[in-house]
Coordinates of C-alpha atoms in Angstrom, one line a residue:
M30 CA 0.0 0.0 0.0
S31 CA 2.8 2.4 0.9
S32 CA 4.5 1.7 -2.5
V33 CA 1.2 2.7 -4.3
V34 CA 1.0 6.0 -2.3
A35 CA 4.7 6.7 -3.0
Q36 CA 4.1 6.0 -6.7
Q37 CA 1.1 8.4 -6.7
K38 CA 3.2 11.1 -5.0
S39 CA 6.0 10.6 -7.5
S40 CA 3.6 10.8 -10.4
R41 CA 2.0 14.0 -9.0
G42 CA 5.5 15.4 -8.5
R43 CA 6.4 14.8 -12.1
I44 CA 3.2 16.4 -13.3
Q45 CA 3.8 19.4 -11.1
K46 CA 7.4 19.7 -12.3
F47 CA 6.2 19.8 -15.9
L48 CA 3.5 22.4 -15.1
N49 CA 6.1 24.5 -13.3
I50 CA 8.2 24.4 -16.5
V51 CA 5.2 25.4 -18.6
E52 CA 4.4 28.3 -16.2
T53 CA 8.0 29.5 -16.0
G54 CA 8.5 29.4 -19.7
G55 CA 5.1 31.0 -20.4
N56 CA 5.6 33.8 -18.0
K57 CA 8.8 34.7 -19.7
L58 CA 6.6 35.8 -22.5
P59 CA 5.9 39.5 -22.6
N60 CA 2.8 41.1 -21.1
P61 CA -0.3 39.9 -23.2
I62 CA -0.7 43.4 -24.7
I63 CA 2.9 43.4 -25.9
M64 CA 2.7 39.8 -27.0
F65 CA -0.3 40.4 -29.2
F66 CA 1.5 43.4 -30.7
Y67 CA 4.5 41.1 -31.6
F68 CA 2.1 38.5 -33.0
T69 CA 0.6 41.2 -35.2
V70 CA 4.0 42.3 -36.5
I71 CA 5.0 38.7 -37.1
T72 CA 1.8 38.0 -39.1
Y73 CA 2.4 41.0 -41.3
V74 CA 6.0 39.8 -42.0
L75 CA 4.9 36.2 -42.6
S76 CA 2.2 37.4 -45.0
L77 CA 4.8 39.1 -47.1
V78 CA 7.1 36.1 -47.2
M79 CA 4.4 33.5 -47.8
A80 CA 2.7 35.6 -50.5
K81 CA 6.0 36.0 -52.3
L82 CA 6.5 32.2 -52.2
G83 CA 3.1 31.7 -53.7
V84 CA 1.7 29.6 -50.8
E85 CA -1.9 28.6 -51.6
V86 CA -4.5 25.8 -51.0
S87 CA -7.5 24.5 -52.8
Y88 CA -10.6 23.2 -50.9
E89 CA -14.4 23.0 -50.9
T90 CA -16.3 25.4 -48.6
L91 CA -19.8 26.6 -48.0
E92 CA -21.1 29.8 -49.6
N93 CA -24.7 30.8 -49.4
G94 CA -25.7 27.2 -48.6
S95 CA -23.8 25.7 -51.6
I96 CA -20.5 23.9 -51.8
V97 CA -18.0 25.7 -54.0
E98 CA -14.4 25.0 -54.9
K99 CA -12.0 27.7 -53.7
T100 CA -8.3 28.4 -54.1
T101 CA -6.9 30.6 -51.4
G102 CA -3.5 32.1 -51.3
V103 CA -1.7 34.1 -48.6
V104 CA -2.6 37.8 -48.8
N105 CA 0.4 40.2 -48.5
L106 CA -0.6 42.6 -45.7
M107 CA 2.6 44.7 -46.5
S108 CA 1.1 45.8 -49.8
V109 CA -0.3 49.3 -50.4
E110 CA -3.8 48.0 -49.7
G111 CA -2.7 46.0 -46.7
I112 CA -1.0 49.0 -45.1
R113 CA -4.0 51.2 -45.9
N114 CA -6.3 48.6 -44.1
L115 CA -4.0 48.7 -41.1
F116 CA -5.0 52.3 -40.5
T117 CA -8.6 52.3 -41.8
K118 CA -9.7 49.1 -40.1
A119 CA -8.1 49.6 -36.7
I120 CA -11.2 51.1 -35.1
P121 CA -13.7 48.7 -36.8
N122 CA -11.5 45.8 -35.7
F123 CA -11.7 47.1 -32.1
T124 CA -15.4 48.0 -32.0
G125 CA -16.4 44.8 -33.9
H126 CA -14.5 42.5 -31.5
P127 CA -17.1 39.9 -30.2
A128 CA -15.9 40.3 -26.6
L129 CA -16.1 44.1 -26.4
G130 CA -19.8 44.8 -26.2
T131 CA -20.4 41.6 -24.2
I132 CA -17.9 42.5 -21.5
L133 CA -18.9 46.2 -21.2
I134 CA -22.7 45.6 -21.0
A135 CA -22.3 42.6 -18.7
M136 CA -19.8 44.5 -16.5
L137 CA -22.2 47.5 -16.2
G138 CA -24.8 45.3 -14.6
V139 CA -22.3 43.4 -12.5
G140 CA -20.8 46.7 -11.4
V141 CA -24.0 47.9 -9.9
A142 CA -24.7 44.6 -8.3
E143 CA -21.2 44.6 -6.8
K144 CA -21.4 48.3 -5.6
S145 CA -24.8 47.6 -3.9
G146 CA -23.3 44.7 -2.0
L147 CA -25.6 42.1 -3.7
I148 CA -22.7 40.0 -5.0
D149 CA -21.2 39.8 -1.5
A150 CA -24.5 38.9 0.0
L151 CA -25.0 36.2 -2.6
I152 CA -21.6 34.8 -1.9
K153 CA -22.4 34.7 1.8
K154 CA -25.6 32.9 1.0
I155 CA -23.7 30.4 -1.1
V156 CA -21.0 29.9 1.6
L157 CA -23.7 29.3 4.2
G158 CA -26.0 27.1 2.0
V159 CA -23.7 25.0 -0.2
P160 CA -21.6 22.2 1.3
A161 CA -17.9 23.0 0.9
A162 CA -17.3 19.7 -0.8
L163 CA -19.7 20.5 -3.6
V164 CA -18.4 24.0 -4.5
T165 CA -16.1 22.9 -7.2
P166 CA -18.6 20.7 -9.2
V167 CA -21.3 23.4 -8.8
V168 CA -19.0 26.1 -10.3
I169 CA -18.0 23.8 -13.2
F170 CA -21.5 22.6 -13.9
A171 CA -22.7 26.2 -13.9
G172 CA -19.9 27.0 -16.4
V173 CA -21.0 24.2 -18.7
M174 CA -24.6 25.3 -18.6
S175 CA -23.7 28.9 -19.2
N176 CA -22.8 28.4 -22.9
V177 CA -26.6 28.5 -23.6
A178 CA -26.3 32.2 -22.9
A179 CA -23.7 32.8 -25.6
D180 CA -20.5 34.3 -24.2
A181 CA -21.9 35.6 -20.9
G182 CA -20.2 32.9 -18.9
Y183 CA -16.8 34.3 -19.8
V184 CA -17.5 37.7 -18.3
V185 CA -19.8 36.8 -15.5
L186 CA -19.1 33.3 -14.2
I187 CA -15.3 33.2 -14.5
P188 CA -14.6 36.1 -12.2
L189 CA -17.5 35.0 -10.0
G190 CA -15.9 31.6 -9.6
A191 CA -12.8 33.3 -8.1
I192 CA -14.9 35.2 -5.6
I193 CA -16.9 32.1 -4.6
F194 CA -13.7 30.1 -3.9
M195 CA -12.2 33.0 -2.0
G196 CA -15.3 33.1 0.1
F197 CA -14.6 29.5 1.2
G198 CA -11.0 30.3 2.0
R199 CA -9.8 28.7 -1.1
H200 CA -7.5 30.0 -3.9
P201 CA -9.4 32.3 -6.2
L202 CA -7.4 31.3 -9.2
A203 CA -8.6 27.7 -8.7
G204 CA -12.2 29.0 -8.8
M205 CA -11.4 30.9 -11.9
A206 CA -9.8 27.9 -13.5
A207 CA -12.8 25.7 -12.6
A208 CA -15.2 28.1 -14.1
F209 CA -13.1 28.6 -17.2
A210 CA -12.8 24.9 -17.7
G211 CA -16.6 24.6 -17.5
V212 CA -17.4 27.6 -19.7
S213 CA -14.9 27.0 -22.5
G214 CA -13.5 23.5 -22.1
G215 CA -17.0 22.1 -21.8
F216 CA -18.4 24.2 -24.6
S217 CA -19.8 21.1 -26.4
A218 CA -21.6 19.8 -23.4
N219 CA -25.0 20.8 -22.0
L220 CA -28.3 19.5 -20.8
V221 CA -30.3 21.6 -23.3
I222 CA -30.2 22.4 -27.0
G223 CA -28.7 25.8 -27.8
T224 CA -27.9 28.1 -30.7
V225 CA -24.6 26.3 -31.2
D226 CA -26.4 23.0 -32.0
T227 CA -28.6 24.8 -34.5
V228 CA -25.7 26.6 -36.2
M229 CA -23.6 23.5 -36.4
A230 CA -26.5 21.5 -37.9
G231 CA -27.0 24.2 -40.5
I232 CA -23.4 24.0 -41.6
T233 CA -23.2 20.2 -41.6
Q234 CA -26.3 19.6 -43.6
P235 CA -25.1 21.1 -47.0
A236 CA -21.8 19.3 -46.5
A237 CA -23.7 16.0 -46.2
Q238 CA -25.8 16.8 -49.2
I239 CA -22.7 16.7 -51.4
L240 CA -23.2 12.9 -51.3
D241 CA -26.9 12.7 -50.4
S242 CA -29.0 15.5 -51.7
T243 CA -32.0 14.5 -49.4
Y244 CA -30.0 14.3 -46.2
T245 CA -31.3 16.5 -43.3
I246 CA -29.8 17.1 -39.9
N247 CA -31.8 17.8 -36.7
P248 CA -30.2 20.4 -34.3
A249 CA -30.8 17.8 -31.5
S250 CA -28.8 15.2 -33.3
N251 CA -25.9 15.2 -30.7
W252 CA -28.2 15.7 -27.7
Y253 CA -27.9 12.4 -25.9
F254 CA -24.1 12.5 -26.1
I255 CA -23.8 16.1 -24.9
I256 CA -26.1 15.4 -21.9
V257 CA -23.8 12.6 -20.7
S258 CA -20.8 14.9 -21.5
T259 CA -22.1 17.5 -19.1
F260 CA -21.7 15.1 -16.2
L261 CA -18.4 13.7 -17.6
I262 CA -16.9 17.2 -17.8
T263 CA -18.2 18.2 -14.4
G264 CA -16.7 15.1 -12.8
L265 CA -13.3 15.3 -14.6
G266 CA -13.1 19.1 -13.9
W267 CA -13.8 18.5 -10.2
W268 CA -11.0 15.9 -10.0
V269 CA -8.5 18.1 -11.8
T270 CA -9.3 21.2 -9.7
D271 CA -9.2 19.5 -6.3
R272 CA -6.3 17.1 -7.0
I273 CA -4.0 18.9 -9.4
V274 CA -4.7 22.6 -9.9
E275 CA -5.5 23.9 -6.4
P276 CA -2.7 21.9 -4.6
A277 CA -0.2 23.4 -7.1
L278 CA -1.4 26.9 -6.4
G279 CA -0.9 26.5 -2.6
R280 CA -2.7 28.6 0.1
Y281 CA -4.0 32.0 -0.9
R282 CA -3.4 34.6 1.8
R283 CA -5.8 37.5 1.6
D284 CA -4.7 41.1 2.2
T285 CA -7.3 41.4 5.0
D286 CA -7.4 39.3 8.1
E287 CA -9.7 36.3 7.8
S288 CA -12.2 36.2 10.7
G289 CA -13.7 32.8 10.0
K290 CA -17.2 31.7 9.1
S291 CA -18.8 34.6 11.0
E292 CA -17.7 37.1 8.3
F293 CA -20.3 35.3 6.0
E294 CA -23.2 35.9 8.3
L295 CA -26.0 37.9 6.7
T296 CA -27.4 41.0 8.5
A297 CA -31.2 41.4 8.8
L298 CA -31.1 44.2 6.2
E299 CA -29.1 42.0 3.8
V300 CA -31.6 39.1 4.2
K301 CA -34.4 41.6 3.5
G302 CA -32.5 42.9 0.5
L303 CA -31.9 39.5 -1.0
R304 CA -35.6 38.7 -0.7
A305 CA -36.5 41.9 -2.5
A306 CA -33.8 41.3 -5.1
G307 CA -35.1 37.8 -5.7
L308 CA -38.6 39.1 -6.2
S309 CA -37.3 41.6 -8.8
V310 CA -35.6 38.8 -10.6
V311 CA -38.8 36.7 -10.7
L312 CA -40.8 39.7 -12.0
F313 CA -38.0 40.5 -14.6
G314 CA -38.1 36.8 -15.7
L315 CA -41.8 36.9 -16.2
G316 CA -41.5 40.1 -18.2
V317 CA -38.9 38.5 -20.4
L318 CA -41.2 35.5 -20.9
L319 CA -44.0 37.8 -22.0
L320 CA -41.6 39.5 -24.4
T321 CA -40.5 36.3 -26.0
R322 CA -44.0 35.0 -26.9
E323 CA -44.9 34.6 -30.6
G324 CA -45.5 38.0 -32.0
A325 CA -43.9 39.8 -29.0
P326 CA -40.8 42.1 -29.5
L327 CA -38.4 39.3 -28.5
G328 CA -40.3 36.4 -30.0
A329 CA -38.8 34.4 -32.9
Y330 CA -40.0 35.1 -36.3
A331 CA -39.4 34.2 -39.9
A332 CA -37.6 36.8 -41.9
Q333 CA -37.3 37.1 -45.7
G334 CA -36.1 33.9 -47.3
G335 CA -37.7 31.8 -44.5
K336 CA -34.8 32.3 -42.1
V337 CA -35.9 32.1 -38.5
V338 CA -34.6 35.1 -36.4
D339 CA -34.4 34.8 -32.6
P340 CA -34.2 38.4 -31.1
F341 CA -34.0 36.9 -27.6
M342 CA -30.7 35.2 -28.2
E343 CA -29.4 38.3 -30.0
A344 CA -30.3 40.3 -26.9
I345 CA -29.2 37.8 -24.3
V346 CA -26.1 39.8 -23.2
F347 CA -28.1 43.0 -22.7
I348 CA -30.8 41.0 -20.9
L349 CA -28.1 39.5 -18.6
G350 CA -26.8 43.0 -17.9
I351 CA -30.3 44.1 -16.8
F352 CA -30.5 40.8 -14.9
F353 CA -27.7 42.0 -12.6
F354 CA -28.4 45.7 -12.7
L355 CA -32.1 45.5 -11.6
P356 CA -31.7 43.3 -8.5
G357 CA -28.5 45.2 -7.7
V358 CA -30.4 48.5 -7.5
V359 CA -33.3 46.9 -5.5
F360 CA -30.9 45.3 -3.1
G361 CA -28.9 48.5 -2.7
F362 CA -32.0 50.5 -1.6
V363 CA -33.6 47.9 0.5
S364 CA -30.4 47.0 2.4
R365 CA -29.7 50.7 2.7
K366 CA -26.3 50.3 1.1
F367 CA -27.4 52.9 -1.4
K368 CA -27.8 56.1 0.6
N369 CA -27.3 58.7 -2.2
G370 CA -29.9 57.6 -4.6
G371 CA -28.8 57.7 -8.3
E372 CA -25.3 58.8 -7.3
D373 CA -24.5 55.4 -5.9
I374 CA -25.9 53.7 -9.1
V375 CA -23.7 55.9 -11.3
A376 CA -20.7 55.2 -9.1
G377 CA -21.2 51.5 -9.6
L378 CA -21.5 51.9 -13.4
V379 CA -18.3 54.1 -13.5
D380 CA -16.4 51.7 -11.2
S381 CA -17.2 48.8 -13.4
M382 CA -15.6 50.6 -16.4
K383 CA -12.5 51.4 -14.4
Q384 CA -12.1 47.7 -13.6
S385 CA -12.5 46.9 -17.3
A386 CA -9.7 49.3 -18.4
A387 CA -7.0 46.7 -18.8
V388 CA -9.4 44.3 -20.6
I389 CA -10.4 47.0 -23.1
V390 CA -6.7 47.7 -23.9
I391 CA -6.1 44.0 -24.5
I392 CA -9.1 43.7 -26.7
F393 CA -7.9 46.6 -28.9
V394 CA -4.5 45.0 -29.5
S395 CA -5.7 41.4 -29.8
A396 CA -8.4 42.6 -32.3
Q397 CA -5.7 43.9 -34.6
F398 CA -3.9 40.5 -34.5
I399 CA -7.1 38.6 -35.1
Y400 CA -7.8 40.8 -38.1
A401 CA -4.3 40.4 -39.5
F402 CA -4.3 36.6 -39.0
T403 CA -7.7 36.2 -40.7
A404 CA -7.1 38.7 -43.6
S405 CA -3.8 37.1 -44.4
N406 CA -5.5 33.7 -44.9
I407 CA -2.7 32.1 -42.9
G408 CA -5.3 30.4 -40.6
T409 CA -7.1 29.0 -43.7
I410 CA -3.8 27.5 -44.9
I411 CA -3.1 25.9 -41.6
A412 CA -6.7 24.4 -41.4
V413 CA -6.6 22.9 -45.0
R414 CA -3.0 21.5 -44.6
G415 CA -4.1 19.9 -41.4
A416 CA -7.1 18.3 -43.1
E417 CA -4.8 16.9 -45.8
A418 CA -2.5 15.5 -43.2
I419 CA -5.4 13.6 -41.5
K420 CA -6.5 12.1 -44.8
A421 CA -2.9 11.0 -45.4
T422 CA -2.6 9.0 -42.1
G423 CA -4.0 5.8 -43.5
F424 CA -6.2 5.2 -40.5
S425 CA -9.8 3.9 -40.8
G426 CA -12.8 3.2 -38.6
T427 CA -13.0 4.6 -35.1
P428 CA -9.2 5.2 -34.8
L429 CA -9.5 7.6 -37.8
M430 CA -12.2 9.5 -35.9
V431 CA -10.0 9.7 -32.9
V432 CA -7.2 11.1 -35.1
F433 CA -9.7 13.6 -36.4
I434 CA -10.6 14.7 -32.8
V435 CA -6.9 15.2 -31.9
A436 CA -6.1 17.0 -35.1
T437 CA -9.1 19.4 -34.6
A438 CA -7.8 20.1 -31.1
L439 CA -4.4 21.0 -32.5
I440 CA -5.8 23.1 -35.3
N441 CA -7.9 25.0 -32.7
L442 CA -4.6 26.2 -31.1
F443 CA -3.9 28.2 -34.3
I444 CA -7.3 29.2 -35.6
G445 CA -10.2 29.9 -33.3
G446 CA -13.9 30.0 -34.1
L447 CA -16.1 26.9 -33.9
T448 CA -18.2 27.7 -36.9
S449 CA -15.6 29.4 -39.1
K450 CA -13.3 26.3 -39.0
W451 CA -16.2 24.0 -39.5
M452 CA -17.3 25.9 -42.7
M453 CA -13.9 25.0 -44.1
M454 CA -13.5 21.5 -42.7
S455 CA -17.1 20.1 -43.1
P456 CA -17.1 19.9 -46.9
V457 CA -13.9 17.8 -46.7
F458 CA -14.6 15.5 -43.8
V459 CA -18.3 15.0 -43.7
P460 CA -18.5 13.4 -47.2
L461 CA -15.2 11.6 -46.6
F462 CA -16.5 9.9 -43.4
M463 CA -19.9 9.2 -45.0
Q464 CA -18.1 7.1 -47.6
L465 CA -16.4 5.3 -44.7
G466 CA -19.7 4.5 -43.0
F467 CA -19.9 7.3 -40.5
S468 CA -22.9 9.6 -40.2
P469 CA -22.5 13.4 -40.7
E470 CA -23.9 14.0 -37.1
Y471 CA -21.2 11.7 -35.8
T472 CA -18.4 13.6 -37.6
M473 CA -19.9 16.9 -36.4
L474 CA -19.8 15.5 -32.8
A475 CA -16.1 14.5 -33.2
Y476 CA -15.2 17.9 -34.4
R477 CA -17.0 19.6 -31.5
I478 CA -15.1 17.5 -29.0
G479 CA -11.7 18.4 -30.5
D480 CA -12.6 22.1 -30.7
S481 CA -13.8 22.4 -27.1
T482 CA -10.8 20.8 -25.3
T483 CA -8.1 23.2 -26.4
N484 CA -10.0 26.5 -26.2
I485 CA -8.7 26.8 -22.6
I486 CA -5.0 26.7 -23.5
S487 CA -4.9 28.7 -26.8
P488 CA -3.7 32.3 -26.3
L489 CA -5.3 32.9 -29.7
M490 CA -8.8 32.3 -28.4
S491 CA -10.7 35.6 -28.2
Y492 CA -11.3 35.5 -24.5
F493 CA -7.9 34.1 -23.4
P494 CA -6.1 37.4 -22.8
I495 CA -9.2 38.7 -21.1
I496 CA -9.1 35.8 -18.6
V497 CA -5.4 36.7 -17.9
A498 CA -6.5 40.2 -17.2
F499 CA -9.1 39.0 -14.7
A500 CA -6.5 36.7 -13.1
V501 CA -4.0 39.5 -12.5
K502 CA -6.4 40.9 -9.8
Y503 CA -5.2 38.0 -7.6
K504 CA -1.5 38.4 -8.2
R505 CA 0.5 38.5 -4.9
K506 CA 3.6 40.4 -4.3
G507 CA 6.7 38.8 -5.8
E508 CA 4.6 36.4 -8.0
D509 CA 4.6 36.2 -11.7
L510 CA 1.2 35.9 -13.3
G511 CA 0.9 35.9 -17.1
V512 CA 0.0 33.7 -20.0
G513 CA 2.2 30.9 -18.7
T514 CA 0.4 30.8 -15.4
L515 CA -3.0 30.5 -17.1
V516 CA -1.8 27.9 -19.6
S517 CA -0.1 25.8 -16.9
M518 CA -3.4 25.9 -14.8
M519 CA -5.6 25.0 -17.7
L520 CA -3.3 22.4 -19.4
P521 CA -4.4 19.5 -17.0
Y522 CA -8.0 20.2 -17.8
S523 CA -7.3 20.2 -21.5
V524 CA -5.5 16.9 -21.4
V525 CA -8.0 15.2 -19.1
F526 CA -11.0 16.5 -20.9
L527 CA -9.6 15.4 -24.3
G528 CA -8.7 11.9 -22.9
G529 CA -12.0 11.4 -21.1
W530 CA -14.1 12.6 -24.0
I531 CA -12.2 10.3 -26.4
V532 CA -12.8 7.3 -24.1
L533 CA -16.5 8.2 -23.9
F534 CA -16.6 8.7 -27.7
V535 CA -14.9 5.3 -28.4
V536 CA -17.1 3.4 -25.9
W537 CA -20.2 5.0 -27.3
S538 CA -19.1 4.0 -30.8
L539 CA -18.4 0.4 -29.9
L540 CA -21.8 0.1 -28.2
G541 CA -23.6 1.7 -31.1
I542 CA -25.8 3.9 -28.9
P543 CA -27.7 6.7 -30.7
I544 CA -25.9 10.1 -30.2
G545 CA -29.2 11.9 -30.4
P546 CA -33.0 11.4 -31.0
G547 CA -33.1 9.0 -34.0
T548 CA -29.5 9.6 -34.8
A549 CA -27.0 6.8 -35.3
T550 CA -23.2 6.9 -35.5
T551 CA -23.2 5.0 -38.8
Y552 CA -24.3 5.8 -42.4
I553 CA -25.1 3.4 -45.2
M554 CA -24.6 4.7 -48.7
G555 CA -27.8 4.4 -50.7

């Protein structure tokens, strides 16, 4: 028995040594703002060199619902037009960044909720009401479920995870890592069908129709698998957080003295405020339900061409901003934390923007890199070459699908965007795997697994530098905290999630269980 324990300690020691190397090496990288500036410069230089060498690829892709053959070469960003775009597109790149509006609107609501004391009161309620042993799985599960609300989990739940862990006397970075693992690493898991499922089905169907013009795909075609995946990711993330990530971080010492559990006791006014805030949330929820009825302002409707538009999902971030703002105001007045009327509300709004300053700067710089990387077509070259490499492996059957999952995970490190990559890859792989006897829905599922697992370790992922900015808040004196710290924290999740999901995928395949309602893993050519 003692030898087994010794072996486990030795194994954990080797893992920790490796993670320390990753962290040390990663933290030697410049500040994320400077790093993205360097990335942008390198992309411009590479575009010149690769364009002069005539690097190009041919592939099939989706355009207006049809499969078309395209040849794409590297665009020289150092040309007259490229330099012109550098200046003229800088502001649109920034204002069009998907994270900008999401973060600012969500943070406005959260800022008022924080200023009023609502966030602190909720944390106290959680600390008093949730068993300490279940905090980790609750945070991860909430992260997985949050992807129904678009990107809101990144800007609300991840910083909230840090606060919750700190409330339990645990390391806030472990809470942030757990939430990030659920939100991003578990992006292809959930208990309900969301917009991602609808979009992915819409992209996969035309690719399947290359071989079978009558083939249709149900958005719920992966539902059974993603339901089971929700519990798999929650369990694996729980184990990684409590056994690997948090022990490696060590004890977190707060700047203020810790006075024990009593600091989490709610005052009578706070209890009254929470009840009033809860009532305001219920009333707000009923109001939203009324607005989303058929024919109501936020109800889904069919636009020109038969396309179904869902205003509710388009407005979800703004709705979430109000979701925090409204109960924050109610709590502030009922608990008497707001004593100066509207002045306190304005102060909360302004403070939230002050806290977002570093994030806004990172978004501006990273937006320029994302534009350059996309406009140069270097990402497309990487994706297509990766697809060609997979086809050249010579694997067949389920092992080939596993190779496809791993390859997708690697490609995701260099080119983000779930749907943009799939638009390029689906016309290649969906028909290929159909000919090998695999259903389009099964191929789509394999792609989603690979895409999710490396989001959390890719500095090129839109929200990655923003999470670094959130994490810096918990930096202690004498500590380095940068890209390396976040990568080393998230790497165990990425490896374990990928391994665990592959095992589930293989077992599911061998048993021949439907991956969704009426959806098989196999396809028989007609």
